[in-house]
Short mmCIF file of N, CA and C in Angstrom, two decimals:
data_model
loop_
_atom_site.label_atom_id
_atom_site.label_comp_id
_atom_site.label_asym_id
_atom_site.label_seq_id
_atom_site.Cartn_x
_atom_site.Cartn_y
_atom_site.Cartn_z
N MET A 1467 -32.42 -5.12 -2.73
CA MET A 1467 -32.10 -4.23 -1.64
C MET A 1467 -32.80 -2.90 -1.84
N THR A 1468 -33.11 -2.25 -0.75
CA THR A 1468 -33.73 -0.93 -0.84
C THR A 1468 -32.69 0.13 -0.52
N LEU A 1469 -32.84 1.29 -1.14
CA LEU A 1469 -31.90 2.39 -1.00
C LEU A 1469 -32.63 3.66 -0.56
N PRO A 1470 -33.25 3.68 0.62
CA PRO A 1470 -34.05 4.83 1.01
C PRO A 1470 -33.26 6.10 1.26
N LEU A 1471 -31.96 6.01 1.53
CA LEU A 1471 -31.17 7.19 1.87
C LEU A 1471 -30.18 7.58 0.79
N GLY A 1472 -30.17 6.91 -0.34
CA GLY A 1472 -29.16 7.16 -1.35
C GLY A 1472 -27.84 6.54 -0.89
N CYS A 1473 -26.85 6.55 -1.76
CA CYS A 1473 -25.58 5.88 -1.43
C CYS A 1473 -24.37 6.74 -1.73
N ASP A 1474 -23.44 6.70 -0.81
CA ASP A 1474 -22.10 7.21 -1.01
C ASP A 1474 -21.17 6.05 -0.66
N ALA A 1475 -19.88 6.27 -0.79
CA ALA A 1475 -18.92 5.21 -0.45
C ALA A 1475 -17.72 5.81 0.26
N VAL A 1476 -17.09 4.99 1.07
CA VAL A 1476 -15.83 5.34 1.70
C VAL A 1476 -14.79 4.37 1.15
N GLU A 1477 -13.78 4.92 0.51
CA GLU A 1477 -12.72 4.13 -0.13
C GLU A 1477 -11.49 4.12 0.76
N VAL A 1478 -10.90 2.94 0.94
CA VAL A 1478 -9.65 2.81 1.70
C VAL A 1478 -8.69 1.92 0.94
N PRO A 1479 -7.39 2.07 1.18
CA PRO A 1479 -6.44 1.17 0.56
C PRO A 1479 -6.72 -0.29 0.97
N ALA A 1480 -6.44 -1.21 0.08
CA ALA A 1480 -6.74 -2.63 0.30
C ALA A 1480 -6.10 -3.18 1.57
N ARG A 1481 -4.96 -2.66 1.97
CA ARG A 1481 -4.30 -3.16 3.17
C ARG A 1481 -5.12 -2.93 4.43
N LEU A 1482 -6.00 -1.90 4.42
CA LEU A 1482 -6.82 -1.59 5.60
C LEU A 1482 -8.12 -2.39 5.64
N GLY A 1483 -8.61 -2.84 4.50
CA GLY A 1483 -9.90 -3.53 4.44
C GLY A 1483 -10.04 -4.67 5.44
N PRO A 1484 -9.12 -5.64 5.43
CA PRO A 1484 -9.25 -6.76 6.36
C PRO A 1484 -9.12 -6.35 7.83
N LEU A 1485 -8.48 -5.22 8.10
CA LEU A 1485 -8.37 -4.73 9.48
C LEU A 1485 -9.68 -4.14 9.98
N LEU A 1486 -10.47 -3.58 9.07
CA LEU A 1486 -11.70 -2.90 9.46
C LEU A 1486 -12.87 -3.85 9.66
N MET A 1487 -12.96 -4.90 8.84
CA MET A 1487 -14.12 -5.80 8.89
C MET A 1487 -14.43 -6.32 10.30
N PRO A 1488 -13.47 -6.85 11.04
CA PRO A 1488 -13.81 -7.40 12.36
C PRO A 1488 -14.14 -6.33 13.40
N ARG A 1489 -13.84 -5.07 13.12
CA ARG A 1489 -14.11 -3.98 14.06
C ARG A 1489 -15.50 -3.38 13.89
N LEU A 1490 -16.24 -3.85 12.90
CA LEU A 1490 -17.56 -3.27 12.63
C LEU A 1490 -18.66 -4.19 13.16
N PRO A 1491 -19.60 -3.62 13.92
CA PRO A 1491 -20.68 -4.44 14.47
C PRO A 1491 -21.67 -4.91 13.40
N ARG A 1492 -21.79 -4.15 12.33
CA ARG A 1492 -22.69 -4.50 11.22
C ARG A 1492 -22.07 -3.93 9.95
N THR A 1493 -22.08 -4.71 8.91
CA THR A 1493 -21.45 -4.29 7.66
C THR A 1493 -22.43 -4.43 6.52
N GLY A 1494 -22.48 -3.40 5.68
CA GLY A 1494 -23.32 -3.43 4.49
C GLY A 1494 -22.52 -3.96 3.31
N CYS A 1495 -22.83 -3.47 2.12
CA CYS A 1495 -22.11 -3.89 0.92
C CYS A 1495 -20.67 -3.36 0.97
N VAL A 1496 -19.74 -4.26 0.69
CA VAL A 1496 -18.33 -3.90 0.61
C VAL A 1496 -17.80 -4.44 -0.71
N TYR A 1497 -17.19 -3.57 -1.48
CA TYR A 1497 -16.62 -3.94 -2.77
C TYR A 1497 -15.11 -3.81 -2.71
N THR A 1498 -14.41 -4.54 -3.58
CA THR A 1498 -12.96 -4.47 -3.61
C THR A 1498 -12.44 -4.67 -5.03
N ASP A 1499 -11.23 -4.21 -5.22
CA ASP A 1499 -10.43 -4.59 -6.37
C ASP A 1499 -9.03 -4.84 -5.82
N ARG A 1500 -8.03 -4.85 -6.61
CA ARG A 1500 -6.68 -5.16 -6.12
C ARG A 1500 -6.10 -4.07 -5.23
N THR A 1501 -6.56 -2.84 -5.36
CA THR A 1501 -5.92 -1.74 -4.63
C THR A 1501 -6.79 -1.06 -3.57
N HIS A 1502 -8.11 -1.21 -3.63
CA HIS A 1502 -8.99 -0.50 -2.70
C HIS A 1502 -10.18 -1.34 -2.26
N TRP A 1503 -10.75 -0.96 -1.13
CA TRP A 1503 -12.03 -1.48 -0.64
C TRP A 1503 -12.97 -0.29 -0.53
N TRP A 1504 -14.27 -0.52 -0.83
CA TRP A 1504 -15.29 0.52 -0.73
C TRP A 1504 -16.43 0.04 0.14
N TRP A 1505 -16.78 0.84 1.14
CA TRP A 1505 -17.93 0.57 2.00
C TRP A 1505 -19.07 1.48 1.56
N ILE A 1506 -20.24 0.91 1.34
CA ILE A 1506 -21.42 1.71 0.99
C ILE A 1506 -22.00 2.28 2.28
N VAL A 1507 -22.19 3.59 2.30
CA VAL A 1507 -22.76 4.29 3.45
C VAL A 1507 -23.93 5.13 2.96
N PRO A 1508 -24.82 5.57 3.88
CA PRO A 1508 -25.92 6.44 3.45
C PRO A 1508 -25.37 7.75 2.88
N ALA A 1509 -26.09 8.32 1.93
CA ALA A 1509 -25.70 9.61 1.34
C ALA A 1509 -25.55 10.64 2.45
N ASP A 1510 -24.61 11.55 2.26
CA ASP A 1510 -24.32 12.66 3.19
C ASP A 1510 -23.69 12.19 4.49
N SER A 1511 -23.05 11.04 4.49
CA SER A 1511 -22.36 10.56 5.69
C SER A 1511 -21.06 11.32 5.94
N ASP A 1512 -20.76 12.28 5.08
CA ASP A 1512 -19.58 13.11 5.29
C ASP A 1512 -19.91 14.39 6.04
N VAL A 1513 -21.18 14.64 6.32
CA VAL A 1513 -21.58 15.87 7.02
C VAL A 1513 -20.99 15.83 8.42
N ALA A 1514 -20.21 16.85 8.75
CA ALA A 1514 -19.59 17.04 10.07
C ALA A 1514 -18.55 15.97 10.41
N LEU A 1515 -18.08 15.20 9.42
CA LEU A 1515 -17.02 14.23 9.66
C LEU A 1515 -15.85 14.52 8.74
N GLU A 1516 -14.65 14.50 9.30
CA GLU A 1516 -13.43 14.58 8.49
C GLU A 1516 -12.88 13.16 8.43
N TRP A 1517 -13.16 12.46 7.32
CA TRP A 1517 -12.71 11.08 7.19
C TRP A 1517 -11.18 11.07 7.18
N PRO A 1518 -10.56 10.19 7.98
CA PRO A 1518 -9.09 10.21 8.11
C PRO A 1518 -8.38 9.73 6.86
N GLU A 1519 -7.21 10.31 6.62
CA GLU A 1519 -6.34 9.85 5.54
C GLU A 1519 -5.90 8.43 5.86
N PRO A 1520 -5.77 7.57 4.94
CA PRO A 1520 -5.86 7.73 3.50
C PRO A 1520 -7.25 7.43 2.94
N ALA A 1521 -8.28 7.43 3.79
CA ALA A 1521 -9.65 7.18 3.31
C ALA A 1521 -10.08 8.33 2.40
N ARG A 1522 -10.99 8.00 1.49
CA ARG A 1522 -11.55 9.02 0.58
C ARG A 1522 -13.05 8.81 0.55
N TYR A 1523 -13.79 9.89 0.79
CA TYR A 1523 -15.25 9.85 0.75
C TYR A 1523 -15.70 10.13 -0.68
N VAL A 1524 -16.56 9.25 -1.21
CA VAL A 1524 -16.98 9.36 -2.61
C VAL A 1524 -18.51 9.46 -2.67
N PRO A 1525 -19.06 10.63 -3.01
CA PRO A 1525 -20.52 10.76 -3.13
C PRO A 1525 -21.04 10.07 -4.39
N GLY A 1526 -22.30 9.66 -4.33
CA GLY A 1526 -22.98 9.11 -5.51
C GLY A 1526 -22.60 7.70 -5.88
N ALA A 1527 -22.40 6.83 -4.90
CA ALA A 1527 -22.05 5.43 -5.18
C ALA A 1527 -23.25 4.69 -5.74
N VAL A 1528 -22.98 3.62 -6.46
CA VAL A 1528 -24.01 2.78 -7.05
C VAL A 1528 -23.83 1.36 -6.52
N VAL A 1529 -24.90 0.76 -6.03
CA VAL A 1529 -24.86 -0.62 -5.56
C VAL A 1529 -25.16 -1.53 -6.74
N VAL A 1530 -24.22 -2.40 -7.05
CA VAL A 1530 -24.36 -3.32 -8.18
C VAL A 1530 -24.46 -4.74 -7.64
N PRO A 1531 -25.52 -5.45 -7.95
CA PRO A 1531 -25.63 -6.85 -7.50
C PRO A 1531 -24.47 -7.69 -8.02
N ALA A 1532 -24.03 -8.64 -7.22
CA ALA A 1532 -22.86 -9.46 -7.57
C ALA A 1532 -23.00 -10.12 -8.94
N GLY A 1533 -24.18 -10.56 -9.32
CA GLY A 1533 -24.38 -11.24 -10.59
C GLY A 1533 -24.25 -10.34 -11.81
N LEU A 1534 -24.29 -9.02 -11.63
CA LEU A 1534 -24.21 -8.09 -12.76
C LEU A 1534 -22.82 -7.48 -12.93
N ARG A 1535 -21.86 -7.97 -12.22
CA ARG A 1535 -20.51 -7.44 -12.26
C ARG A 1535 -19.87 -7.65 -13.63
N ALA A 1536 -19.27 -6.61 -14.18
CA ALA A 1536 -18.56 -6.72 -15.45
C ALA A 1536 -17.15 -7.25 -15.20
N PRO A 1537 -16.56 -7.95 -16.16
CA PRO A 1537 -15.19 -8.43 -15.98
C PRO A 1537 -14.24 -7.28 -15.68
N GLY A 1538 -13.37 -7.45 -14.70
CA GLY A 1538 -12.40 -6.41 -14.35
C GLY A 1538 -12.97 -5.34 -13.44
N ALA A 1539 -14.25 -5.42 -13.11
CA ALA A 1539 -14.87 -4.41 -12.26
C ALA A 1539 -14.70 -4.79 -10.79
N LEU A 1540 -15.32 -4.01 -9.94
CA LEU A 1540 -15.28 -4.29 -8.51
C LEU A 1540 -15.91 -5.63 -8.19
N ARG A 1541 -15.44 -6.23 -7.12
CA ARG A 1541 -15.97 -7.51 -6.66
C ARG A 1541 -16.66 -7.29 -5.32
N LEU A 1542 -17.86 -7.81 -5.17
CA LEU A 1542 -18.61 -7.73 -3.91
C LEU A 1542 -18.00 -8.74 -2.94
N VAL A 1543 -17.41 -8.24 -1.83
CA VAL A 1543 -16.80 -9.13 -0.86
C VAL A 1543 -17.66 -9.34 0.37
N HIS A 1544 -18.65 -8.47 0.56
CA HIS A 1544 -19.58 -8.66 1.67
C HIS A 1544 -20.95 -8.14 1.28
N ARG A 1545 -21.93 -8.98 1.50
CA ARG A 1545 -23.32 -8.61 1.26
C ARG A 1545 -24.01 -8.60 2.62
N PRO A 1546 -24.79 -7.55 2.92
CA PRO A 1546 -25.44 -7.49 4.23
C PRO A 1546 -26.50 -8.57 4.40
N ASP A 1547 -26.79 -8.89 5.66
CA ASP A 1547 -27.81 -9.89 5.97
C ASP A 1547 -29.21 -9.37 5.68
N GLY A 1548 -29.43 -8.08 5.84
CA GLY A 1548 -30.76 -7.50 5.65
C GLY A 1548 -30.97 -6.94 4.26
N THR A 1549 -31.91 -6.01 4.16
CA THR A 1549 -32.26 -5.44 2.85
C THR A 1549 -31.58 -4.11 2.57
N LEU A 1550 -30.91 -3.51 3.56
CA LEU A 1550 -30.23 -2.23 3.35
C LEU A 1550 -28.74 -2.46 3.07
N PRO A 1551 -28.17 -1.75 2.11
CA PRO A 1551 -26.78 -1.99 1.72
C PRO A 1551 -25.75 -1.24 2.56
N TYR A 1552 -26.20 -0.50 3.56
CA TYR A 1552 -25.32 0.45 4.25
C TYR A 1552 -24.51 -0.15 5.39
N THR A 1553 -23.27 0.32 5.51
CA THR A 1553 -22.47 0.14 6.73
C THR A 1553 -22.73 1.40 7.54
N PRO A 1554 -23.04 1.29 8.84
CA PRO A 1554 -23.24 2.50 9.64
C PRO A 1554 -21.98 3.37 9.62
N PRO A 1555 -22.11 4.66 9.29
CA PRO A 1555 -20.93 5.49 9.09
C PRO A 1555 -20.12 5.78 10.36
N ILE A 1556 -20.75 5.93 11.50
CA ILE A 1556 -19.99 6.27 12.71
C ILE A 1556 -19.09 5.11 13.14
N PRO A 1557 -19.59 3.86 13.23
CA PRO A 1557 -18.65 2.77 13.55
C PRO A 1557 -17.53 2.62 12.51
N LEU A 1558 -17.85 2.84 11.23
CA LEU A 1558 -16.81 2.78 10.18
C LEU A 1558 -15.79 3.89 10.40
N TYR A 1559 -16.25 5.09 10.69
CA TYR A 1559 -15.37 6.23 10.95
C TYR A 1559 -14.44 5.92 12.13
N LEU A 1560 -15.01 5.41 13.23
CA LEU A 1560 -14.20 5.11 14.41
C LEU A 1560 -13.20 3.99 14.13
N ALA A 1561 -13.61 2.98 13.38
CA ALA A 1561 -12.69 1.89 13.02
C ALA A 1561 -11.55 2.42 12.16
N LEU A 1562 -11.86 3.32 11.22
CA LEU A 1562 -10.83 3.92 10.38
C LEU A 1562 -9.87 4.76 11.21
N CYS A 1563 -10.41 5.55 12.14
CA CYS A 1563 -9.56 6.36 13.01
C CYS A 1563 -8.60 5.46 13.79
N ARG A 1564 -9.13 4.39 14.33
CA ARG A 1564 -8.30 3.47 15.12
C ARG A 1564 -7.22 2.82 14.24
N ALA A 1565 -7.61 2.36 13.07
CA ALA A 1565 -6.67 1.66 12.18
C ALA A 1565 -5.58 2.59 11.65
N THR A 1566 -5.90 3.88 11.53
CA THR A 1566 -4.93 4.84 10.98
C THR A 1566 -4.23 5.65 12.07
N GLY A 1567 -4.60 5.44 13.34
CA GLY A 1567 -3.98 6.20 14.43
C GLY A 1567 -4.41 7.65 14.45
N THR A 1568 -5.60 7.93 13.94
CA THR A 1568 -6.13 9.29 13.87
C THR A 1568 -7.10 9.54 15.02
N THR A 1569 -7.01 10.70 15.65
CA THR A 1569 -7.95 11.06 16.70
C THR A 1569 -9.24 11.54 16.05
N PRO A 1570 -10.40 11.01 16.46
CA PRO A 1570 -11.68 11.50 15.89
C PRO A 1570 -11.80 13.01 16.09
N THR A 1571 -12.39 13.67 15.13
CA THR A 1571 -12.44 15.14 15.17
C THR A 1571 -13.13 15.68 16.41
N TRP A 1572 -14.13 14.99 16.95
CA TRP A 1572 -14.82 15.51 18.12
C TRP A 1572 -14.00 15.30 19.39
N SER A 1573 -12.88 14.55 19.32
CA SER A 1573 -12.02 14.33 20.47
C SER A 1573 -10.82 15.28 20.48
N ARG A 1574 -10.66 16.05 19.43
CA ARG A 1574 -9.52 16.95 19.33
C ARG A 1574 -9.78 18.20 20.17
N PRO A 1575 -8.70 18.78 20.71
CA PRO A 1575 -8.87 20.01 21.48
C PRO A 1575 -9.46 21.12 20.62
N VAL A 1576 -10.30 21.93 21.22
CA VAL A 1576 -10.90 23.06 20.52
C VAL A 1576 -10.06 24.29 20.78
N SER A 1577 -9.72 25.03 19.72
CA SER A 1577 -8.97 26.26 19.89
C SER A 1577 -9.92 27.45 19.88
N ALA A 1578 -9.67 28.37 20.75
CA ALA A 1578 -10.56 29.53 20.89
C ALA A 1578 -10.11 30.67 20.04
#
């Protein structure tokens, strides 16, 4: 896989992972363990976005091929069809907002 934009990750509790997958038009690398799921997104995908709770934005993610996984480490649950490991951040953000009942920041009233 190629990493032209660098990698960050969006971490969500494991209960939300299966809810998000069918809501995404395209999915990159997704890793999981017993408590969390991580979506690989392009670096700086947090610029101008307030990721909704309980999601956590994690800069500096590393894409590890499934065959190099250490025992007890993250498990690759989705591998993209193409050569880029990224999930598009805006559809992921909107899916997270919907799953958590959060209004996207650009839809909130502006106070003067």
